[in-house]
Every structure is written in C-alpha cells, then in structure tokens.
PDB file of C-alpha atoms in Angstrom:
ATOM      1  CA  MET O  15     161.547  79.980 108.547  1.00  0.00           C
ATOM      2  CA  SER O  16     163.517  76.762 108.662  1.00  0.00           C
ATOM      3  CA  ALA O  17     162.278  73.573 107.062  1.00  0.00           C
ATOM      4  CA  ALA O  18     161.805  72.104 110.542  1.00  0.00           C
ATOM      5  CA  SER O  19     159.464  74.921 111.569  1.00  0.00           C
ATOM      6  CA  GLU O  20     157.280  74.882 108.435  1.00  0.00           C
ATOM      7  CA  PRO O  21     153.755  73.623 108.964  1.00  0.00           C
ATOM      8  CA  PRO O  22     153.240  70.075 107.746  1.00  0.00           C
ATOM      9  CA  GLU O  23     151.577  69.478 104.404  1.00  0.00           C
ATOM     10  CA  PRO O  24     147.956  68.392 104.825  1.00  0.00           C
ATOM     11  CA  ASP O  25     147.570  64.724 104.132  1.00  0.00           C
ATOM     12  CA  ALA O  26     145.651  63.438 101.153  1.00  0.00           C
ATOM     13  CA  ALA O  27     142.521  62.707 103.191  1.00  0.00           C
ATOM     14  CA  ALA O  28     142.373  66.261 104.517  1.00  0.00           C
ATOM     15  CA  ARG O  29     142.839  67.725 101.027  1.00  0.00           C
ATOM     16  CA  ALA O  30     140.159  65.455  99.598  1.00  0.00           C
ATOM     17  CA  ALA O  31     137.571  66.062 102.331  1.00  0.00           C
ATOM     18  CA  PRO O  32     135.918  69.168 100.766  1.00  0.00           C
ATOM     19  CA  LEU O  33     135.782  67.449  97.370  1.00  0.00           C
ATOM     20  CA  VAL O  34     134.234  64.317  98.854  1.00  0.00           C
ATOM     21  CA  LYS O  35     131.647  66.413 100.709  1.00  0.00           C
ATOM     22  CA  SER O  36     130.757  68.271  97.512  1.00  0.00           C
ATOM     23  CA  LEU O  37     130.484  65.033  95.554  1.00  0.00           C
ATOM     24  CA  SER O  38     128.276  63.500  98.242  1.00  0.00           C
ATOM     25  CA  ARG O  39     126.000  66.547  98.171  1.00  0.00           C
ATOM     26  CA  SER O  40     125.742  66.421  94.385  1.00  0.00           C
ATOM     27  CA  THR O  41     124.938  62.721  94.460  1.00  0.00           C
ATOM     28  CA  LEU O  42     122.194  63.348  97.019  1.00  0.00           C
ATOM     29  CA  ILE O  43     120.691  66.092  94.847  1.00  0.00           C
ATOM     30  CA  MET O  44     120.638  63.822  91.798  1.00  0.00           C
ATOM     31  CA  ARG O  45     119.025  61.012  93.801  1.00  0.00           C
ATOM     32  CA  VAL O  46     116.219  63.355  94.871  1.00  0.00           C
ATOM     33  CA  LEU O  47     115.725  64.764  91.362  1.00  0.00           C
ATOM     34  CA  ALA O  48     115.547  61.234  89.937  1.00  0.00           C
ATOM     35  CA  ASP O  49     112.153  60.913  91.673  1.00  0.00           C
ATOM     36  CA  ARG O  50     110.735  64.071  90.091  1.00  0.00           C
ATOM     37  CA  PRO O  51     111.898  67.542  88.963  1.00  0.00           C
ATOM     38  CA  ARG O  52     112.244  70.199  91.653  1.00  0.00           C
ATOM     39  CA  ARG O  53     113.245  73.838  92.099  1.00  0.00           C
ATOM     40  CA  PRO O  54     116.250  74.811  94.247  1.00  0.00           C
ATOM     41  CA  THR O  55     113.881  76.051  96.955  1.00  0.00           C
ATOM     42  CA  ASP O  56     112.267  72.588  97.042  1.00  0.00           C
ATOM     43  CA  LEU O  57     115.684  70.962  97.383  1.00  0.00           C
ATOM     44  CA  THR O  58     116.651  73.396 100.133  1.00  0.00           C
ATOM     45  CA  ARG O  59     113.585  72.436 102.135  1.00  0.00           C
ATOM     46  CA  GLU O  60     113.823  68.669 101.545  1.00  0.00           C
ATOM     47  CA  LEU O  61     117.573  68.376 102.115  1.00  0.00           C
ATOM     48  CA  ASP O  62     117.726  70.965 104.901  1.00  0.00           C
ATOM     49  CA  LYS O  63     120.651  72.776 103.271  1.00  0.00           C
ATOM     50  CA  PRO O  64     121.250  76.518 102.709  1.00  0.00           C
ATOM     51  CA  TRP O  65     119.729  77.846  99.491  1.00  0.00           C
ATOM     52  CA  ALA O  66     123.081  79.228  98.286  1.00  0.00           C
ATOM     53  CA  THR O  67     124.750  75.838  98.759  1.00  0.00           C
ATOM     54  CA  ILE O  68     122.033  74.034  96.790  1.00  0.00           C
ATOM     55  CA  TYR O  69     121.947  76.674  94.064  1.00  0.00           C
ATOM     56  CA  ARG O  70     125.708  76.507  93.524  1.00  0.00           C
ATOM     57  CA  ALA O  71     125.553  72.728  93.306  1.00  0.00           C
ATOM     58  CA  VAL O  72     122.714  72.603  90.778  1.00  0.00           C
ATOM     59  CA  ARG O  73     124.364  75.292  88.644  1.00  0.00           C
ATOM     60  CA  VAL O  74     127.601  73.294  88.482  1.00  0.00           C
ATOM     61  CA  LEU O  75     125.714  70.074  87.727  1.00  0.00           C
ATOM     62  CA  THR O  76     123.741  71.855  85.016  1.00  0.00           C
ATOM     63  CA  ASP O  77     126.910  73.249  83.453  1.00  0.00           C
ATOM     64  CA  GLU O  78     128.241  69.694  83.367  1.00  0.00           C
ATOM     65  CA  GLU O  79     124.939  68.491  81.772  1.00  0.00           C
ATOM     66  CA  MET O  80     124.285  66.189  84.712  1.00  0.00           C
ATOM     67  CA  LEU O  81     121.100  68.226  85.261  1.00  0.00           C
ATOM     68  CA  GLN O  82     118.894  70.331  83.031  1.00  0.00           C
ATOM     69  CA  ARG O  83     116.655  73.294  83.860  1.00  0.00           C
ATOM     70  CA  ASP O  84     113.151  73.906  82.543  1.00  0.00           C
ATOM     71  CA  PRO O  85     113.077  77.641  81.724  1.00  0.00           C
ATOM     72  CA  ASP O  86     109.305  77.840  82.190  1.00  0.00           C
ATOM     73  CA  SER O  87     108.965  76.128  85.581  1.00  0.00           C
ATOM     74  CA  GLY O  88     112.479  76.732  86.917  1.00  0.00           C
ATOM     75  CA  GLU O  89     112.629  73.065  87.864  1.00  0.00           C
ATOM     76  CA  TYR O  90     115.755  70.953  87.529  1.00  0.00           C
ATOM     77  CA  SER O  91     115.747  67.344  86.355  1.00  0.00           C
ATOM     78  CA  ILE O  92     118.248  64.686  85.314  1.00  0.00           C
ATOM     79  CA  GLY O  93     120.281  65.850  82.318  1.00  0.00           C
ATOM     80  CA  PRO O  94     121.588  64.338  79.077  1.00  0.00           C
ATOM     81  CA  LEU O  95     125.017  63.366  80.381  1.00  0.00           C
ATOM     82  CA  MET O  96     123.378  61.152  82.999  1.00  0.00           C
ATOM     83  CA  TRP O  97     121.512  59.300  80.242  1.00  0.00           C
ATOM     84  CA  SER O  98     124.731  58.975  78.251  1.00  0.00           C
ATOM     85  CA  LEU O  99     126.446  57.366  81.233  1.00  0.00           C
ATOM     86  CA  ALA O 100     123.414  55.209  82.033  1.00  0.00           C
ATOM     87  CA  SER O 101     123.217  53.917  78.461  1.00  0.00           C
ATOM     88  CA  THR O 102     126.813  52.757  78.773  1.00  0.00           C
ATOM     89  CA  TYR O 103     125.908  50.987  81.996  1.00  0.00           C
ATOM     90  CA  LEU O 104     123.095  49.149  80.216  1.00  0.00           C
ATOM     91  CA  ARG O 105     125.293  48.355  77.225  1.00  0.00           C
ATOM     92  CA  ASP O 106     127.859  46.647  79.433  1.00  0.00           C
ATOM     93  CA  HIS O 107     125.430  45.064  81.899  1.00  0.00           C
ATOM     94  CA  PRO O 108     126.181  41.312  82.176  1.00  0.00           C
ATOM     95  CA  VAL O 109     122.526  40.274  82.537  1.00  0.00           C
ATOM     96  CA  LEU O 110     121.425  42.180  79.449  1.00  0.00           C
ATOM     97  CA  GLY O 111     124.544  41.132  77.582  1.00  0.00           C
ATOM     98  CA  VAL O 112     123.598  37.452  77.754  1.00  0.00           C
ATOM     99  CA  GLY O 113     119.861  37.856  78.270  1.00  0.00           C
ATOM    100  CA  LEU O 114     118.483  39.968  75.424  1.00  0.00           C
ATOM    101  CA  GLY O 115     118.230  37.047  73.014  1.00  0.00           C
ATOM    102  CA  HIS O 116     116.315  34.970  75.562  1.00  0.00           C
ATOM    103  CA  LEU O 117     114.039  37.914  76.372  1.00  0.00           C
ATOM    104  CA  GLU O 118     113.266  38.486  72.692  1.00  0.00           C
ATOM    105  CA  GLN O 119     112.463  34.804  72.282  1.00  0.00           C
ATOM    106  CA  ALA O 120     110.063  34.789  75.250  1.00  0.00           C
ATOM    107  CA  LEU O 121     108.342  38.133  74.583  1.00  0.00           C
ATOM    108  CA  PRO O 122     105.929  36.951  71.832  1.00  0.00           C
ATOM    109  CA  ARG O 123     104.496  34.419  74.307  1.00  0.00           C
ATOM    110  CA  VAL O 124     103.870  37.018  77.044  1.00  0.00           C
ATOM    111  CA  PRO O 125     100.420  38.655  76.847  1.00  0.00           C
ATOM    112  CA  GLY O 126     101.762  41.856  78.313  1.00  0.00           C
ATOM    113  CA  LEU O 127     105.133  43.293  79.223  1.00  0.00           C
ATOM    114  CA  LEU O 128     108.476  41.687  80.068  1.00  0.00           C
ATOM    115  CA  LYS O 129     110.944  43.471  82.317  1.00  0.00           C
ATOM    116  CA  VAL O 130     114.233  43.045  84.177  1.00  0.00           C
ATOM    117  CA  THR O 131     114.980  44.905  87.411  1.00  0.00           C
ATOM    118  CA  GLU O 132     117.887  45.071  89.823  1.00  0.00           C
ATOM    119  CA  ARG O 133     118.335  46.362  93.360  1.00  0.00           C
ATOM    120  CA  SER O 134     119.883  49.779  93.910  1.00  0.00           C
ATOM    121  CA  GLY O 135     119.906  50.471  97.630  1.00  0.00           C
ATOM    122  CA  PRO O 136     116.271  50.399  98.834  1.00  0.00           C
ATOM    123  CA  LEU O 137     114.872  50.609  95.283  1.00  0.00           C
ATOM    124  CA  SER O 138     114.118  48.220  92.469  1.00  0.00           C
ATOM    125  CA  VAL O 139     115.314  49.841  89.226  1.00  0.00           C
ATOM    126  CA  THR O 140     114.170  48.816  85.747  1.00  0.00           C
ATOM    127  CA  LEU O 141     116.918  47.820  83.302  1.00  0.00           C
ATOM    128  CA  PHE O 142     114.679  46.482  80.527  1.00  0.00           C
ATOM    129  CA  ALA O 143     110.956  46.806  79.804  1.00  0.00           C
ATOM    130  CA  GLU O 144     109.384  45.707  76.531  1.00  0.00           C
ATOM    131  CA  GLN O 145     105.745  45.331  75.555  1.00  0.00           C
ATOM    132  CA  ASN O 146     104.620  42.462  73.334  1.00  0.00           C
ATOM    133  CA  PRO O 147     103.296  44.463  70.345  1.00  0.00           C
ATOM    134  CA  GLN O 148     100.733  41.744  69.586  1.00  0.00           C
ATOM    135  CA  ALA O 149      99.207  41.885  73.075  1.00  0.00           C
ATOM    136  CA  GLU O 150      96.947  44.415  74.731  1.00  0.00           C
ATOM    137  CA  THR O 151      99.074  47.304  75.946  1.00  0.00           C
ATOM    138  CA  VAL O 152      99.919  47.165  79.631  1.00  0.00           C
ATOM    139  CA  THR O 153      99.534  50.425  81.513  1.00  0.00           C
ATOM    140  CA  ARG O 154     102.867  51.732  82.732  1.00  0.00           C
ATOM    141  CA  ILE O 155     103.372  54.206  85.532  1.00  0.00           C
ATOM    142  CA  ARG O 156     106.394  56.385  86.165  1.00  0.00           C
ATOM    143  CA  GLU O 157     107.039  54.823  89.557  1.00  0.00           C
ATOM    144  CA  GLN O 158     107.519  51.337  88.091  1.00  0.00           C
ATOM    145  CA  TYR O 159     111.014  52.334  87.016  1.00  0.00           C
ATOM    146  CA  ARG O 160     112.236  53.217  90.524  1.00  0.00           C
ATOM    147  CA  LEU O 161     110.121  51.642  93.218  1.00  0.00           C
ATOM    148  CA  PRO O 162     110.616  50.697  96.888  1.00  0.00           C
ATOM    149  CA  LEU O 163     111.551  47.034  97.049  1.00  0.00           C
ATOM    150  CA  HIS O 164     108.376  45.907  98.794  1.00  0.00           C
ATOM    151  CA  GLY O 165     106.159  47.732  96.274  1.00  0.00           C
ATOM    152  CA  ALA O 166     105.730  44.898  93.737  1.00  0.00           C
ATOM    153  CA  SER O 167     106.715  41.290  93.074  1.00  0.00           C
ATOM    154  CA  PHE O 168     109.997  42.134  91.345  1.00  0.00           C
ATOM    155  CA  GLY O 169     111.200  44.115  94.345  1.00  0.00           C
ATOM    156  CA  ILE O 170     110.000  41.373  96.680  1.00  0.00           C
ATOM    157  CA  VAL O 171     112.167  38.841  94.808  1.00  0.00           C
ATOM    158  CA  LEU O 172     115.188  41.127  95.092  1.00  0.00           C
ATOM    159  CA  LEU O 173     114.549  41.834  98.770  1.00  0.00           C
ATOM    160  CA  ALA O 174     113.976  38.150  99.563  1.00  0.00           C
ATOM    161  CA  HIS O 175     117.478  37.323  98.318  1.00  0.00           C
ATOM    162  CA  ALA O 176     119.277  40.352  99.783  1.00  0.00           C
ATOM    163  CA  PRO O 177     121.711  39.924 102.703  1.00  0.00           C
ATOM    164  CA  THR O 178     120.004  39.453 106.079  1.00  0.00           C
ATOM    165  CA  ALA O 179     121.517  42.626 107.536  1.00  0.00           C
ATOM    166  CA  PHE O 180     120.185  44.664 104.604  1.00  0.00           C
ATOM    167  CA  VAL O 181     116.705  43.128 104.956  1.00  0.00           C
ATOM    168  CA  ASP O 182     116.630  43.914 108.689  1.00  0.00           C
ATOM    169  CA  GLU O 183     117.634  47.530 108.097  1.00  0.00           C
ATOM    170  CA  TYR O 184     115.192  47.891 105.202  1.00  0.00           C
ATOM    171  CA  VAL O 185     112.242  46.551 107.191  1.00  0.00           C
ATOM    172  CA  ASP O 186     113.070  48.767 110.182  1.00  0.00           C
ATOM    173  CA  THR O 187     113.448  51.861 107.985  1.00  0.00           C
ATOM    174  CA  TYR O 188     110.794  51.572 105.287  1.00  0.00           C
ATOM    175  CA  VAL O 189     108.052  49.232 106.485  1.00  0.00           C
ATOM    176  CA  ASP O 190     105.547  50.701 108.948  1.00  0.00           C
ATOM    177  CA  ALA O 191     102.635  48.294 108.577  1.00  0.00           C
ATOM    178  CA  GLY O 192     102.966  44.540 108.916  1.00  0.00           C
ATOM    179  CA  PRO O 193     106.753  44.029 109.027  1.00  0.00           C
ATOM    180  CA  GLU O 194     106.367  40.433 110.218  1.00  0.00           C
ATOM    181  CA  LEU O 195     103.960  39.681 107.380  1.00  0.00           C
ATOM    182  CA  LEU O 196     106.575  40.984 104.950  1.00  0.00           C
ATOM    183  CA  ARG O 197     109.249  38.776 106.515  1.00  0.00           C
ATOM    184  CA  GLU O 198     106.942  35.775 106.161  1.00  0.00           C
ATOM    185  CA  ARG O 199     106.332  36.644 102.522  1.00  0.00           C
ATOM    186  CA  LEU O 200     110.062  36.915 101.847  1.00  0.00           C
ATOM    187  CA  ALA O 201     110.590  33.465 103.359  1.00  0.00           C
ATOM    188  CA  GLN O 202     107.762  32.085 101.205  1.00  0.00           C
ATOM    189  CA  VAL O 203     109.341  33.606  98.068  1.00  0.00           C
ATOM    190  CA  ARG O 204     112.655  31.931  98.866  1.00  0.00           C
ATOM    191  CA  ARG O 205     110.845  28.589  99.241  1.00  0.00           C
ATOM    192  CA  ASP O 206     108.648  28.944  96.143  1.00  0.00           C
ATOM    193  CA  GLY O 207     111.237  30.546  93.868  1.00  0.00           C
ATOM    194  CA  PHE O 208     108.861  33.269  92.626  1.00  0.00           C
ATOM    195  CA  ALA O 209     106.650  36.153  93.732  1.00  0.00           C
ATOM    196  CA  ALA O 210     103.301  37.404  92.477  1.00  0.00           C
ATOM    197  CA  SER O 211     101.499  40.712  92.940  1.00  0.00           C
ATOM    198  CA  ARG O 212      97.884  40.947  91.817  1.00  0.00           C
ATOM    199  CA  ALA O 213      96.720  44.526  91.107  1.00  0.00           C
ATOM    200  CA  GLY O 214      99.660  45.788  93.123  1.00  0.00           C
ATOM    201  CA  LEU O 215     100.497  48.844  91.010  1.00  0.00           C
ATOM    202  CA  GLN O 216      97.472  49.144  88.709  1.00  0.00           C
ATOM    203  CA  ASP O 217      93.970  47.801  89.076  1.00  0.00           C
ATOM    204  CA  ASP O 218      94.005  46.089  85.677  1.00  0.00           C
ATOM    205  CA  ASN O 219      97.214  44.036  85.829  1.00  0.00           C
ATOM    206  CA  GLY O 220      99.592  42.141  88.057  1.00  0.00           C
ATOM    207  CA  THR O 221     103.174  40.898  88.050  1.00  0.00           C
ATOM    208  CA  LEU O 222     104.958  37.551  88.219  1.00  0.00           C
ATOM    209  CA  SER O 223     108.672  37.605  89.075  1.00  0.00           C
ATOM    210  CA  VAL O 224     111.512  35.101  89.384  1.00  0.00           C
ATOM    211  CA  PRO O 225     115.202  35.544  90.304  1.00  0.00           C
ATOM    212  CA  LEU O 226     118.148  35.691  87.912  1.00  0.00           C
ATOM    213  CA  ARG O 227     121.378  34.245  89.309  1.00  0.00           C
ATOM    214  CA  ARG O 228     125.045  34.662  88.531  1.00  0.00           C
ATOM    215  CA  ARG O 229     127.729  31.968  88.644  1.00  0.00           C
ATOM    216  CA  ASP O 230     127.965  31.803  92.445  1.00  0.00           C
ATOM    217  CA  GLY O 231     124.197  31.547  92.866  1.00  0.00           C
ATOM    218  CA  GLU O 232     123.683  35.109  94.075  1.00  0.00           C
ATOM    219  CA  VAL O 233     120.527  36.797  92.769  1.00  0.00           C
ATOM    220  CA  VAL O 234     121.541  39.750  90.607  1.00  0.00           C
ATOM    221  CA  ALA O 235     118.199  40.716  89.062  1.00  0.00           C
ATOM    222  CA  ALA O 236     114.534  39.810  88.784  1.00  0.00           C
ATOM    223  CA  LEU O 237     112.725  38.764  85.604  1.00  0.00           C
ATOM    224  CA  THR O 238     109.088  39.869  85.518  1.00  0.00           C
ATOM    225  CA  SER O 239     105.974  39.501  83.390  1.00  0.00           C
ATOM    226  CA  VAL O 240     103.398  42.273  83.754  1.00  0.00           C
ATOM    227  CA  LEU O 241     100.118  40.580  82.858  1.00  0.00           C
ATOM    228  CA  PRO O 242      96.409  41.405  82.628  1.00  0.00           C
ATOM    229  CA  LEU O 243      94.356  40.205  85.563  1.00  0.00           C
ATOM    230  CA  ALA O 244      92.571  37.744  83.288  1.00  0.00           C
ATOM    231  CA  VAL O 245      95.781  35.677  83.300  1.00  0.00           C
ATOM    232  CA  PHE O 246      95.808  35.597  87.104  1.00  0.00           C
ATOM    233  CA  ASP O 247      92.188  34.433  87.080  1.00  0.00           C
ATOM    234  CA  ASP O 248      92.895  31.602  84.612  1.00  0.00           C
ATOM    235  CA  GLU O 249      94.705  28.768  86.376  1.00  0.00           C
ATOM    236  CA  THR O 250      96.103  27.249  83.172  1.00  0.00           C
ATOM    237  CA  ALA O 251      97.243  30.564  81.703  1.00  0.00           C
ATOM    238  CA  TYR O 252      98.845  31.521  85.024  1.00  0.00           C
ATOM    239  CA  ALA O 253     100.768  28.242  85.216  1.00  0.00           C
ATOM    240  CA  ASP O 254     101.911  28.602  81.598  1.00  0.00           C
ATOM    241  CA  GLN O 255     103.238  32.117  82.170  1.00  0.00           C
ATOM    242  CA  LEU O 256     105.051  31.109  85.350  1.00  0.00           C
ATOM    243  CA  ALA O 257     106.640  28.151  83.542  1.00  0.00           C
ATOM    244  CA  LEU O 258     107.745  30.415  80.671  1.00  0.00           C
ATOM    245  CA  LEU O 259     109.222  32.902  83.112  1.00  0.00           C
ATOM    246  CA  ARG O 260     111.104  30.210  85.012  1.00  0.00           C
ATOM    247  CA  THR O 261     112.475  28.633  81.825  1.00  0.00           C
ATOM    248  CA  THR O 262     113.653  31.997  80.508  1.00  0.00           C
ATOM    249  CA  ALA O 263     115.257  32.843  83.858  1.00  0.00           C
ATOM    250  CA  LEU O 264     117.019  29.475  83.876  1.00  0.00           C
ATOM    251  CA  HIS O 265     118.476  30.067  80.403  1.00  0.00           C
ATOM    252  CA  ILE O 266     119.706  33.551  81.349  1.00  0.00           C
ATOM    253  CA  SER O 267     121.159  32.345  84.666  1.00  0.00           C
ATOM    254  CA  GLU O 268     122.954  29.482  82.920  1.00  0.00           C
ATOM    255  CA  ALA O 269     124.356  31.948  80.396  1.00  0.00           C
ATOM    256  CA  LEU O 270     125.725  33.867  83.409  1.00  0.00           C
ATOM    257  CA  GLY O 271     127.483  30.679  84.541  1.00  0.00           C
ATOM    258  CA  TRP O 272     125.004  29.388  87.126  1.00  0.00           C
ATOM    259  CA  ARG O 273     124.126  25.720  87.367  1.00  0.00           C
ATOM    260  CA  ALA O 274     121.229  24.383  89.411  1.00  0.00           C
ATOM    261  CA  ALA O 275     123.549  21.788  90.945  1.00  0.00           C
ATOM    262  CA  TYR O 276     125.319  24.675  92.721  1.00  0.00           C
ATOM    263  CA  GLY O 277     122.192  25.327  94.773  1.00  0.00           C
ATOM    264  CA  SER O 278     119.433  27.912  94.534  1.00  0.00           C
TER     265      SER O 278
END
C-alpha cells in the first residue's frame, strides 16, 4: 500500500475522546460518592449506566486510592488520595493563606463556630470550620460541608454574588418553591452586604454570613459565624457579632488586595 493510500492518522481529539469520556465518568462517580458512600449497584441505578461500566470505573479508582471500599458493606467512598490532593488545595488557597491569622484573632470572640465556604458549581463547600473551645459546642451536621447554595446564609451570600446567568440557571434547576422570593432575598443580600439564617439547618442555632472579596471586587468566599439562637434574640449581641464578622471580612479582603474604594 502506497503512502497516499494509507488511512489518515486519527487526530488528537479523536484519540483523546475515549479518555475524556472515561475521565468524565470517573468524575461523575466521585461527585456522587462525595454525598454519601454507595455500592456499584446504587451507582448503576442513579447514573443510569451499565453495571460492568460502573464496576470497572470504581475498581480503577480504588486501585488509584481515589476511592476506598468498605469490606463489610461493599460500599465505596472517597479515598485517601483525594484527601491528599484536597489538603494541597487548602494549603495553597489564597483566602486561607492570608486569612487564617484574622480568623484565629476573631474566633475567641465568636460564641460558636467560624467557617469559610466557597462556591463549587451549585454547592457551597466548607474550606475552614473551627469551634471556639470556650463557647458552647455548636451542633454540626454532615450536610453543612457540601450544601445547595440556597440552603443557608453562606450559600445565599455566594449565590447573591454569582454571575446573573448562573443564578438564572440555578433557580430554574434547583428551586421549586418560591423562586421569586429567593431572587428578592438575593437582591436584599447585595444591598445589605450580609445574610442571616435563623434555625435554617438546626433548631438550636443560626448563621450570619458576609462576602470575602479579591482584588477586583469579585466575591470569592463567604465568612460565617454559626451562633446559638440566643444571639439572634439579643439585639446587642447580634449587632456585635455582625460587626465582628464584617471587620474580619474587611481585613481578609484587604489582604487579598481589595479596597472599598474599588466598589462593593
């Protein structure tokens, strides 16, 4: 066969397509397992994929330590390599890099828990959460670490400052009841500069949240105090905690290069 009659080499995109598809499938599996552990049969049903396809994927991910398997339940969950990678992400995170000192300074004055969250797609994800050891322990729930954006004040702050197109898609996709009320609340948060949720996640506490901004004024994270309801019922205590939160957020934002003169 002459060189002219040989079939053309597949281009790079064609060669990469199966790899990209496999990577996308693996990413989807890890996203689902981040919510809670599951068996391959559960994943097959939820993702509507053949059992053999799912099983091969989870076996490869387990071999790579991206997942781990519980020998008693047969369930797969996020593995040690994922934590290793995530810890590097936190180590190099710009907000935590400049903010930890300010958070440590504020924490003794918070009668509860201080946390920092950022937006990851439709979720608010916790980067930092620390309880004041001198205060009454605040009840934590598993879902606080990965929560739909409209689930609590920290997600509301992040959603309020997200791009308009993202907000429209989010509301259409995830909000069944009262979408216009949510839009009004987002507008109010942008005007007030903070959000509050009373007994939103637990009956015995609430959250106050303010935005953290980078140099160009974009909101990159939310700073939150998780407080007992007694603080929400005490006008002076509530005002003091909001002022502390705003001052701490200002210091962290300025350390990121933001100046109030640039606009909020």
